[in-house]
PDB file of C-alpha atoms and ligand atoms in Angstrom:
ATOM      1  CA  MET A   1      -0.126  -3.464   7.123  1.00 76.00           C
ATOM      2  CA  PRO A   2       0.986  -0.806   4.673  1.00 85.00           C
ATOM      3  CA  GLU A   3      -1.471  -0.079   1.875  1.00 91.00           C
ATOM      4  CA  LEU A   4      -1.167   2.212  -1.120  1.00 94.00           C
ATOM      5  CA  PRO A   5      -1.134   5.518   0.828  1.00 93.00           C
ATOM      6  CA  GLU A   6       1.611   4.373   3.214  1.00 92.00           C
ATOM      7  CA  VAL A   7       3.745   3.113   0.332  1.00 95.00           C
ATOM      8  CA  GLU A   8       3.159   6.325  -1.624  1.00 95.00           C
ATOM      9  CA  ILE A   9       4.232   8.394   1.398  1.00 94.00           C
ATOM     10  CA  ALA A  10       7.322   6.183   1.746  1.00 95.00           C
ATOM     11  CA  ARG A  11       8.069   6.834  -1.940  1.00 97.00           C
ATOM     12  CA  ARG A  12       7.735  10.604  -1.532  1.00 95.00           C
ATOM     13  CA  ASN A  13       9.969  10.577   1.557  1.00 95.00           C
ATOM     14  CA  LEU A  14      12.619   8.481  -0.214  1.00 97.00           C
ATOM     15  CA  VAL A  15      12.644  10.765  -3.264  1.00 97.00           C
ATOM     16  CA  ARG A  16      13.211  13.717  -0.931  1.00 96.00           C
ATOM     17  CA  TRP A  17      15.931  11.945   1.066  1.00 97.00           C
ATOM     18  CA  PHE A  18      17.892  10.804  -2.006  1.00 98.00           C
ATOM     19  CA  LYS A  19      17.562  14.138  -3.806  1.00 97.00           C
ATOM     20  CA  GLY A  20      20.941  15.808  -4.351  1.00 96.00           C
ATOM     21  CA  HIS A  21      22.817  12.922  -2.719  1.00 97.00           C
ATOM     22  CA  ARG A  22      24.768  10.030  -4.162  1.00 98.00           C
ATOM     23  CA  VAL A  23      24.757   6.591  -2.670  1.00 98.00           C
ATOM     24  CA  VAL A  24      28.409   5.986  -1.790  1.00 98.00           C
ATOM     25  CA  GLU A  25      27.896   2.537  -0.296  1.00 98.00           C
ATOM     26  CA  SER A  26      25.058   0.054  -0.008  1.00 98.00           C
ATOM     27  CA  GLU A  27      25.004  -2.996   2.199  1.00 97.00           C
ATOM     28  CA  ALA A  28      22.454  -5.603   3.142  1.00 97.00           C
ATOM     29  CA  ASP A  29      22.286  -8.450   5.594  1.00 96.00           C
ATOM     30  CA  ASP A  30      21.551 -11.943   4.323  1.00 95.00           C
ATOM     31  CA  THR A  31      17.928 -12.220   5.515  1.00 96.00           C
ATOM     32  CA  ARG A  32      14.795 -13.703   4.064  1.00 96.00           C
ATOM     33  CA  VAL A  33      13.538 -10.344   2.786  1.00 96.00           C
ATOM     34  CA  PHE A  34      15.631 -11.229  -0.273  1.00 96.00           C
ATOM     35  CA  ARG A  35      13.544 -14.392  -0.852  1.00 91.00           C
ATOM     36  CA  GLY A  36      16.080 -16.210  -2.965  1.00 84.00           C
ATOM     37  CA  ALA A  37      17.103 -13.084  -4.889  1.00 85.00           C
ATOM     38  CA  ARG A  38      20.837 -12.379  -4.863  1.00 89.00           C
ATOM     39  CA  TRP A  39      21.145 -10.269  -1.732  1.00 92.00           C
ATOM     40  CA  LYS A  40      24.775  -9.394  -2.479  1.00 94.00           C
ATOM     41  CA  ASP A  41      23.573  -7.528  -5.586  1.00 96.00           C
ATOM     42  CA  PHE A  42      22.089  -4.961  -3.212  1.00 97.00           C
ATOM     43  CA  ASN A  43      25.661  -3.813  -2.546  1.00 96.00           C
ATOM     44  CA  ALA A  44      25.974  -2.769  -6.207  1.00 96.00           C
ATOM     45  CA  LEU A  45      23.294  -0.056  -5.873  1.00 97.00           C
ATOM     46  CA  ARG A  46      25.422   3.089  -6.123  1.00 96.00           C
ATOM     47  CA  GLY A  47      25.392   6.639  -7.396  1.00 97.00           C
ATOM     48  CA  ARG A  48      22.294   8.681  -8.028  1.00 97.00           C
ATOM     49  CA  LEU A  49      18.717   7.468  -7.696  1.00 98.00           C
ATOM     50  CA  LEU A  50      17.353   8.249 -11.153  1.00 98.00           C
ATOM     51  CA  SER A  51      13.722   7.397 -10.482  1.00 98.00           C
ATOM     52  CA  LEU A  52      11.482   5.817  -7.888  1.00 98.00           C
ATOM     53  CA  GLU A  53       8.124   4.543  -9.044  1.00 98.00           C
ATOM     54  CA  ARG A  54       5.332   2.926  -7.103  1.00 97.00           C
ATOM     55  CA  ARG A  55       3.000   0.315  -8.515  1.00 97.00           C
ATOM     56  CA  GLY A  56       0.420  -0.895  -6.030  1.00 96.00           C
ATOM     57  CA  LYS A  57       2.369  -1.677  -2.876  1.00 96.00           C
ATOM     58  CA  TYR A  58       5.681  -2.168  -4.731  1.00 97.00           C
ATOM     59  CA  LEU A  59       8.504   0.369  -5.007  1.00 98.00           C
ATOM     60  CA  LEU A  60      10.690   0.306  -8.133  1.00 98.00           C
ATOM     61  CA  PHE A  61      14.101   1.973  -7.665  1.00 98.00           C
ATOM     62  CA  THR A  62      16.249   2.899 -10.661  1.00 98.00           C
ATOM     63  CA  PHE A  63      19.882   3.788  -9.954  1.00 98.00           C
ATOM     64  CA  GLU A  64      22.723   4.649 -12.310  1.00 96.00           C
ATOM     65  CA  ALA A  65      24.355   1.925 -14.428  1.00 96.00           C
ATOM     66  CA  ASP A  66      21.015   0.103 -14.960  1.00 97.00           C
ATOM     67  CA  ARG A  67      20.908  -1.029 -11.354  1.00 97.00           C
ATOM     68  CA  GLY A  68      17.411  -1.565  -9.982  1.00 98.00           C
ATOM     69  CA  LEU A  69      15.643  -2.681  -6.850  1.00 98.00           C
ATOM     70  CA  LEU A  70      12.131  -3.950  -6.278  1.00 98.00           C
ATOM     71  CA  ALA A  71      10.933  -3.448  -2.700  1.00 98.00           C
ATOM     72  CA  HIS A  72       7.766  -4.331  -0.802  1.00 97.00           C
ATOM     73  CA  LEU A  73       7.192  -3.294   2.806  1.00 96.00           C
ATOM     74  CA  GLY A  74       5.321  -6.478   3.726  1.00 94.00           C
ATOM     75  CA  MET A  75       3.705  -6.191   7.149  1.00 92.00           C
ATOM     76  CA  THR A  76       6.304  -4.329   9.177  1.00 92.00           C
ATOM     77  CA  GLY A  77       8.878  -3.003   6.696  1.00 95.00           C
ATOM     78  CA  ARG A  78       9.740   0.698   6.628  1.00 94.00           C
ATOM     79  CA  PHE A  79      12.395   3.047   5.337  1.00 96.00           C
ATOM     80  CA  VAL A  80      13.921   5.476   7.819  1.00 95.00           C
ATOM     81  CA  ARG A  81      16.642   8.121   7.513  1.00 96.00           C
ATOM     82  CA  ARG A  82      19.188   8.454  10.286  1.00 97.00           C
ATOM     83  CA  PRO A  83      22.396  10.392  11.019  1.00 96.00           C
ATOM     84  CA  PRO A  84      25.687   8.487  10.605  1.00 93.00           C
ATOM     85  CA  GLY A  85      26.456   5.978  13.351  1.00 93.00           C
ATOM     86  CA  GLU A  86      22.925   5.770  14.698  1.00 96.00           C
ATOM     87  CA  THR A  87      21.655   2.214  14.905  1.00 94.00           C
ATOM     88  CA  VAL A  88      18.164   1.217  13.803  1.00 96.00           C
ATOM     89  CA  LEU A  89      16.379  -1.751  15.312  1.00 96.00           C
ATOM     90  CA  TYR A  90      15.763  -4.509  12.747  1.00 97.00           C
ATOM     91  CA  SER A  91      17.770  -2.710  10.035  1.00 97.00           C
ATOM     92  CA  ARG A  92      18.144  -5.205   7.157  1.00 97.00           C
ATOM     93  CA  ALA A  93      19.663  -3.073   4.390  1.00 98.00           C
ATOM     94  CA  ARG A  94      21.269   0.356   4.218  1.00 98.00           C
ATOM     95  CA  PHE A  95      22.033   3.101   1.697  1.00 98.00           C
ATOM     96  CA  HIS A  96      24.933   5.322   2.801  1.00 98.00           C
ATOM     97  CA  LEU A  97      24.588   8.792   1.288  1.00 98.00           C
ATOM     98  CA  GLY A  98      27.415  11.180   0.443  1.00 97.00           C
ATOM     99  CA  SER A  99      26.099  13.484   3.197  1.00 96.00           C
ATOM    100  CA  GLY A 100      26.839  10.767   5.780  1.00 97.00           C
ATOM    101  CA  GLU A 101      23.175  10.091   6.392  1.00 97.00           C
ATOM    102  CA  VAL A 102      21.952   6.519   6.152  1.00 98.00           C
ATOM    103  CA  ILE A 103      18.635   5.295   4.749  1.00 98.00           C
ATOM    104  CA  HIS A 104      17.719   2.018   6.443  1.00 98.00           C
ATOM    105  CA  PHE A 105      15.229  -0.613   5.430  1.00 98.00           C
ATOM    106  CA  ALA A 106      14.030  -1.909   8.789  1.00 97.00           C
ATOM    107  CA  ASP A 107      11.731  -4.899   9.072  1.00 96.00           C
ATOM    108  CA  ALA A 108      10.958  -6.619  12.373  1.00 95.00           C
ATOM    109  CA  ARG A 109       9.107  -9.620  10.974  1.00 95.00           C
ATOM    110  CA  LEU A 110      11.040 -10.043   7.704  1.00 96.00           C
ATOM    111  CA  LEU A 111       7.837 -10.202   5.662  1.00 96.00           C
ATOM    112  CA  GLY A 112       9.025  -7.392   3.392  1.00 96.00           C
ATOM    113  CA  ARG A 113      10.703  -8.116   0.117  1.00 96.00           C
ATOM    114  CA  MET A 114      13.819  -6.835  -1.641  1.00 97.00           C
ATOM    115  CA  GLU A 115      14.873  -7.928  -5.093  1.00 97.00           C
ATOM    116  CA  PRO A 116      17.934  -6.318  -6.707  1.00 97.00           C
ATOM    117  CA  CYS A 117      17.844  -6.590 -10.501  1.00 96.00           C
ATOM    118  CA  SER A 118      18.594  -4.626 -13.639  1.00 97.00           C
ATOM    119  CA  ALA A 119      16.652  -1.361 -13.743  1.00 97.00           C
ATOM    120  CA  SER A 120      15.489  -2.068 -17.284  1.00 97.00           C
ATOM    121  CA  GLY A 121      14.075  -5.406 -16.149  1.00 96.00           C
ATOM    122  CA  LEU A 122      12.010  -4.049 -13.230  1.00 97.00           C
ATOM    123  CA  SER A 123       8.714  -3.856 -15.076  1.00 95.00           C
ATOM    124  CA  GLU A 124       9.194  -7.423 -16.334  1.00 96.00           C
ATOM    125  CA  LEU A 125       9.443  -8.971 -12.882  1.00 95.00           C
ATOM    126  CA  ALA A 126       6.596 -11.403 -12.217  1.00 95.00           C
ATOM    127  CA  PRO A 127       5.102  -9.622  -9.173  1.00 95.00           C
ATOM    128  CA  VAL A 128       5.045  -6.321 -11.080  1.00 97.00           C
ATOM    129  CA  LYS A 129       3.553  -7.808 -14.237  1.00 97.00           C
ATOM    130  CA  ALA A 130       0.800  -9.446 -12.193  1.00 98.00           C
ATOM    131  CA  LEU A 131      -0.483  -6.107 -10.857  1.00 98.00           C
ATOM    132  CA  GLY A 132      -3.739  -4.557 -11.995  1.00 97.00           C
ATOM    133  CA  ARG A 133      -4.495  -0.864 -12.398  1.00 96.00           C
ATOM    134  CA  ASP A 134      -3.002   1.482  -9.838  1.00 97.00           C
ATOM    135  CA  PRO A 135      -5.657   4.110  -9.034  1.00 97.00           C
ATOM    136  CA  LEU A 136      -3.116   6.916  -8.568  1.00 96.00           C
ATOM    137  CA  VAL A 137      -0.600   5.999 -11.279  1.00 96.00           C
ATOM    138  CA  ASP A 138      -3.016   4.805 -13.977  1.00 96.00           C
ATOM    139  CA  GLY A 139      -6.181   6.608 -12.951  1.00 97.00           C
ATOM    140  CA  LEU A 140      -9.441   4.807 -12.257  1.00 97.00           C
ATOM    141  CA  SER A 141     -12.663   5.914 -13.943  1.00 98.00           C
ATOM    142  CA  PRO A 142     -16.009   4.234 -13.173  1.00 98.00           C
ATOM    143  CA  THR A 143     -15.716   2.297 -16.458  1.00 98.00           C
ATOM    144  CA  GLU A 144     -12.125   1.213 -15.714  1.00 98.00           C
ATOM    145  CA  LEU A 145     -13.169   0.132 -12.230  1.00 98.00           C
ATOM    146  CA  GLN A 146     -16.050  -1.908 -13.626  1.00 98.00           C
ATOM    147  CA  GLU A 147     -13.740  -3.499 -16.229  1.00 98.00           C
ATOM    148  CA  ALA A 148     -11.208  -4.380 -13.533  1.00 98.00           C
ATOM    149  CA  VAL A 149     -13.603  -5.781 -10.932  1.00 98.00           C
ATOM    150  CA  GLY A 150     -17.026  -6.343 -12.524  1.00 98.00           C
ATOM    151  CA  ASP A 151     -16.467  -9.913 -13.717  1.00 98.00           C
ATOM    152  CA  SER A 152     -15.189 -11.188 -10.348  1.00 98.00           C
ATOM    153  CA  ARG A 153     -17.261 -13.917  -8.732  1.00 97.00           C
ATOM    154  CA  GLN A 154     -15.911 -12.991  -5.323  1.00 97.00           C
ATOM    155  CA  ALA A 155     -17.516 -10.605  -2.874  1.00 97.00           C
ATOM    156  CA  LEU A 156     -17.023  -6.961  -3.831  1.00 98.00           C
ATOM    157  CA  LYS A 157     -14.572  -6.166  -1.041  1.00 97.00           C
ATOM    158  CA  VAL A 158     -12.470  -9.266  -1.733  1.00 97.00           C
ATOM    159  CA  ALA A 159     -12.392  -8.371  -5.442  1.00 98.00           C
ATOM    160  CA  LEU A 160     -11.273  -4.806  -4.630  1.00 98.00           C
ATOM    161  CA  MET A 161      -8.355  -6.215  -2.615  1.00 97.00           C
ATOM    162  CA  ASP A 162      -7.252  -8.538  -5.441  1.00 97.00           C
ATOM    163  CA  GLN A 163      -3.927  -6.943  -6.466  1.00 97.00           C
ATOM    164  CA  GLY A 164      -4.269  -8.386  -9.974  1.00 98.00           C
ATOM    165  CA  ARG A 165      -7.441  -6.332 -10.461  1.00 98.00           C
ATOM    166  CA  ILE A 166      -6.742  -3.114  -8.561  1.00 97.00           C
ATOM    167  CA  ALA A 167      -3.210  -2.567  -7.264  1.00 97.00           C
ATOM    168  CA  GLY A 168      -2.746  -1.088  -3.818  1.00 94.00           C
ATOM    169  CA  LEU A 169      -6.097  -1.417  -2.046  1.00 95.00           C
ATOM    170  CA  GLY A 170      -5.936  -3.417   1.172  1.00 93.00           C
ATOM    171  CA  ASN A 171      -8.301  -4.234   4.003  1.00 94.00           C
ATOM    172  CA  ILE A 172      -8.510  -0.690   5.374  1.00 93.00           C
ATOM    173  CA  HIS A 173      -9.030   1.349   2.232  1.00 95.00           C
ATOM    174  CA  ALA A 174     -11.345  -1.173   0.572  1.00 97.00           C
ATOM    175  CA  ALA A 175     -13.600  -0.972   3.650  1.00 97.00           C
ATOM    176  CA  GLU A 176     -13.363   2.819   3.681  1.00 97.00           C
ATOM    177  CA  ALA A 177     -14.222   3.088  -0.020  1.00 98.00           C
ATOM    178  CA  LEU A 178     -17.262   0.803   0.358  1.00 98.00           C
ATOM    179  CA  TYR A 179     -18.534   2.818   3.314  1.00 98.00           C
ATOM    180  CA  ARG A 180     -18.116   6.073   1.407  1.00 98.00           C
ATOM    181  CA  ALA A 181     -19.912   4.549  -1.600  1.00 98.00           C
ATOM    182  CA  ARG A 182     -22.658   3.062   0.627  1.00 97.00           C
ATOM    183  CA  LEU A 183     -22.080  -0.423  -0.764  1.00 98.00           C
ATOM    184  CA  HIS A 184     -22.250  -3.656   1.218  1.00 98.00           C
ATOM    185  CA  PRO A 185     -18.872  -5.494   1.220  1.00 98.00           C
ATOM    186  CA  ALA A 186     -20.541  -8.793   0.245  1.00 97.00           C
ATOM    187  CA  ARG A 187     -22.302  -7.431  -2.851  1.00 97.00           C
ATOM    188  CA  ALA A 188     -21.677  -9.413  -6.048  1.00 97.00           C
ATOM    189  CA  PRO A 189     -19.570  -7.167  -8.323  1.00 98.00           C
ATOM    190  CA  GLY A 190     -21.799  -8.168 -11.262  1.00 97.00           C
ATOM    191  CA  SER A 191     -24.840  -6.674  -9.514  1.00 96.00           C
ATOM    192  CA  LEU A 192     -23.606  -3.081  -9.341  1.00 97.00           C
ATOM    193  CA  THR A 193     -25.519  -0.445 -11.292  1.00 96.00           C
ATOM    194  CA  PRO A 194     -23.718   2.250 -13.338  1.00 97.00           C
ATOM    195  CA  ALA A 195     -24.537   4.777 -10.622  1.00 97.00           C
ATOM    196  CA  GLU A 196     -22.968   2.497  -8.027  1.00 97.00           C
ATOM    197  CA  TRP A 197     -19.761   2.043 -10.070  1.00 98.00           C
ATOM    198  CA  LYS A 198     -19.558   5.813 -10.292  1.00 98.00           C
ATOM    199  CA  ARG A 199     -19.986   6.199  -6.535  1.00 98.00           C
ATOM    200  CA  LEU A 200     -17.397   3.492  -5.898  1.00 98.00           C
ATOM    201  CA  ALA A 201     -14.768   5.014  -8.224  1.00 98.00           C
ATOM    202  CA  THR A 202     -15.194   8.389  -6.511  1.00 98.00           C
ATOM    203  CA  ALA A 203     -15.019   6.682  -3.117  1.00 98.00           C
ATOM    204  CA  VAL A 204     -11.802   4.777  -3.937  1.00 98.00           C
ATOM    205  CA  HIS A 205     -10.080   8.050  -4.798  1.00 97.00           C
ATOM    206  CA  ALA A 206     -11.505   9.792  -1.707  1.00 96.00           C
ATOM    207  CA  ALA A 207     -10.397   6.953   0.593  1.00 96.00           C
ATOM    208  CA  LEU A 208      -6.865   6.993  -0.841  1.00 95.00           C
ATOM    209  CA  GLU A 209      -6.600  10.781  -0.646  1.00 94.00           C
ATOM    210  CA  PHE A 210      -7.749  10.617   2.972  1.00 92.00           C
ATOM    211  CA  GLY A 211      -5.170   7.900   3.643  1.00 90.00           C
ATOM    212  CA  LEU A 212      -2.414  10.055   2.138  1.00 91.00           C
ATOM    213  CA  GLU A 213      -3.369  12.915   4.448  1.00 88.00           C
ATOM    214  CA  GLU A 214      -3.461  10.590   7.487  1.00 81.00           C
ATOM    215  CA  GLN A 215      -0.057   9.094   6.742  1.00 74.00           C
ATOM    216  CA  ARG A 216       1.782  12.269   5.785  1.00 71.00           C
ATOM    217  CA  GLY A 217       5.005  12.668   7.687  1.00 65.00           C
ATOM    218  CA  GLU A 218       8.532  11.411   8.014  1.00 60.00           C
ATOM    219  CA  GLU A 219       7.724   8.220   9.911  1.00 61.00           C
ATOM    220  CA  PRO A 220       5.040   5.754   8.866  1.00 54.00           C
ATOM    221  CA  ARG A 221       2.145   5.484  11.275  1.00 55.00           C
ATOM    222  CA  TYR A 222       0.300   2.224  11.048  1.00 50.00           C
ATOM    223  CA  LEU A 223      -2.964   1.756  12.815  1.00 45.00           C
ATOM    224  CA  LYS A 224      -2.289   0.037  16.092  1.00 47.00           C
ATOM    225  CA  GLU A 225      -4.569  -1.144  18.863  1.00 42.00           C
ATOM    226  CA  GLY A 226      -5.503   1.835  20.980  1.00 44.00           C
ATOM    227  CA  ALA A 227      -3.961   4.323  18.558  1.00 54.00           C
ATOM    228  CA  HIS A 228      -5.886   7.258  17.127  1.00 62.00           C
ATOM    229  CA  ASN A 229      -8.283   5.907  14.516  1.00 74.00           C
ATOM    230  CA  GLY A 230      -9.011   8.535  11.884  1.00 83.00           C
ATOM    231  CA  PHE A 231     -10.878   6.151   9.616  1.00 90.00           C
ATOM    232  CA  LEU A 232     -14.609   6.345   8.990  1.00 94.00           C
ATOM    233  CA  ILE A 233     -15.507   2.668   9.333  1.00 94.00           C
ATOM    234  CA  TYR A 234     -12.313   0.625   9.758  1.00 93.00           C
ATOM    235  CA  GLY A 235     -11.865  -0.530  13.357  1.00 91.00           C
ATOM    236  CA  ARG A 236     -15.249   0.844  14.436  1.00 94.00           C
ATOM    237  CA  ALA A 237     -17.298  -2.341  14.997  1.00 94.00           C
ATOM    238  CA  GLY A 238     -19.736  -1.782  17.870  1.00 96.00           C
ATOM    239  CA  GLU A 239     -19.560   2.011  17.542  1.00 96.00           C
ATOM    240  CA  ALA A 240     -22.339   4.162  16.133  1.00 97.00           C
ATOM    241  CA  CYS A 241     -22.111   4.906  12.401  1.00 97.00           C
ATOM    242  CA  ALA A 242     -21.056   8.556  12.035  1.00 95.00           C
ATOM    243  CA  ARG A 243     -23.599   8.999   9.238  1.00 96.00           C
ATOM    244  CA  CYS A 244     -26.751   7.384  10.633  1.00 97.00           C
ATOM    245  CA  GLY A 245     -26.068   6.211  14.193  1.00 97.00           C
ATOM    246  CA  THR A 246     -26.673   2.514  13.474  1.00 97.00           C
ATOM    247  CA  THR A 247     -24.240   0.166  15.218  1.00 97.00           C
ATOM    248  CA  VAL A 248     -21.321  -0.744  12.938  1.00 97.00           C
ATOM    249  CA  GLU A 249     -21.064  -4.474  12.321  1.00 97.00           C
ATOM    250  CA  SER A 250     -18.260  -6.763  11.269  1.00 96.00           C
ATOM    251  CA  LEU A 251     -18.063  -9.825   9.076  1.00 95.00           C
ATOM    252  CA  SER A 252     -15.299 -12.138   7.986  1.00 95.00           C
ATOM    253  CA  GLN A 253     -14.365 -12.341   4.309  1.00 91.00           C
ATOM    254  CA  GLY A 254     -11.442 -14.255   2.919  1.00 83.00           C
ATOM    255  CA  GLY A 255      -9.886 -14.513   6.368  1.00 88.00           C
ATOM    256  CA  ARG A 256     -10.070 -10.741   6.961  1.00 91.00           C
ATOM    257  CA  THR A 257     -12.461  -8.846   9.185  1.00 94.00           C
ATOM    258  CA  THR A 258     -14.398  -6.077   7.541  1.00 95.00           C
ATOM    259  CA  HIS A 259     -16.521  -3.397   9.147  1.00 96.00           C
ATOM    260  CA  PHE A 260     -19.657  -1.891   7.652  1.00 97.00           C
ATOM    261  CA  CYS A 261     -22.870  -0.082   8.532  1.00 97.00           C
ATOM    262  CA  PRO A 262     -25.864  -2.373   7.865  1.00 96.00           C
ATOM    263  CA  ALA A 263     -28.139   0.644   7.307  1.00 97.00           C
ATOM    264  CA  CYS A 264     -25.904   2.809   5.056  1.00 96.00           C
ATOM    265  CA  GLN A 265     -24.496  -0.162   3.162  1.00 97.00           C
ATOM    266  CA  PRO A 266     -27.500  -2.305   2.188  1.00 94.00           C
ATOM    267  CA  SER A 267     -26.808  -5.707   0.711  1.00 91.00           C
ATOM    268  CA  HIS A 268     -29.031  -5.134  -2.346  1.00 83.00           C
ATOM    269  CA  PRO A 269     -29.095  -2.405  -4.977  1.00 78.00           C
ATOM    270  CA  ASP A 270     -32.708  -1.498  -4.254  1.00 58.00           C
ATOM    271  CA  GLY A 271     -31.704  -0.561  -0.741  1.00 54.00           C
ATOM    272  CA  LYS A 272     -33.548  -3.418   0.961  1.00 50.00           C
ATOM    273  CA  THR A 273     -31.272  -5.035   3.495  1.00 49.00           C
ATOM    274  CA  ARG A 274     -31.508  -8.804   3.562  1.00 49.00           C
ATOM    275  CA  ARG A 275     -29.554 -10.131   6.511  1.00 46.00           C
TER     276      ARG A 275
HETATM  277 ZN1   ZN B   1     -24.788   4.195   8.740  1.00 78.36          ZN
END
């Protein structure tokens, strides 16, 4: 599932693809990625792309004439650029550029989301307003991280993945950040010391930067079974921790599996592991 780095790479690719080109025609199919939004309004997205912002896992497109589009990749959504006439499997919506190239939104499982709207109204849409701080767009200092997450009564990893608190962190990068910060995923956010908040803020940035490096390229690469796993802890249950050699364990939190090192990520601030 795409997380902040994948969506940020998609944004950078799209900015590059649209640059210097006008959209001469847009067309969408009537599928459930539009979720009750007026899918035919997609066809009104024309002319130049004036800006493309990312907030959390959402992309906010601003075209000429106050035309806007909110997009979310969901589980399997992706944008791809193709020469004219080339078909794309599961293409759901298309931007035809003046150059003849076509930018497709392809989505096999239709769990992505597209909402055409006025560009000036983008930031007022409910899913956008509900988002918390975006670590890359808004910055995230140790104090800001503590303010965003510290009062949560949920486990630390679950709180980090709450899009209303921190926008963009998902299962992979929350696990990576906690491993880097040497914090147990089930810690109570209220129990973190100032030094631990500092470590965690640094680790969130490091995990996202690493994710951006991993995902760089024209085509999105999501972690698949058997694929190269460049992550430090994610997907490594049963393997030896790269830092200390202890066997990496897994636990289930909020319906998601998380991986952690029981030695490097003790469940209490004093370093004593109670298991
Ligand atoms: Zn370890």
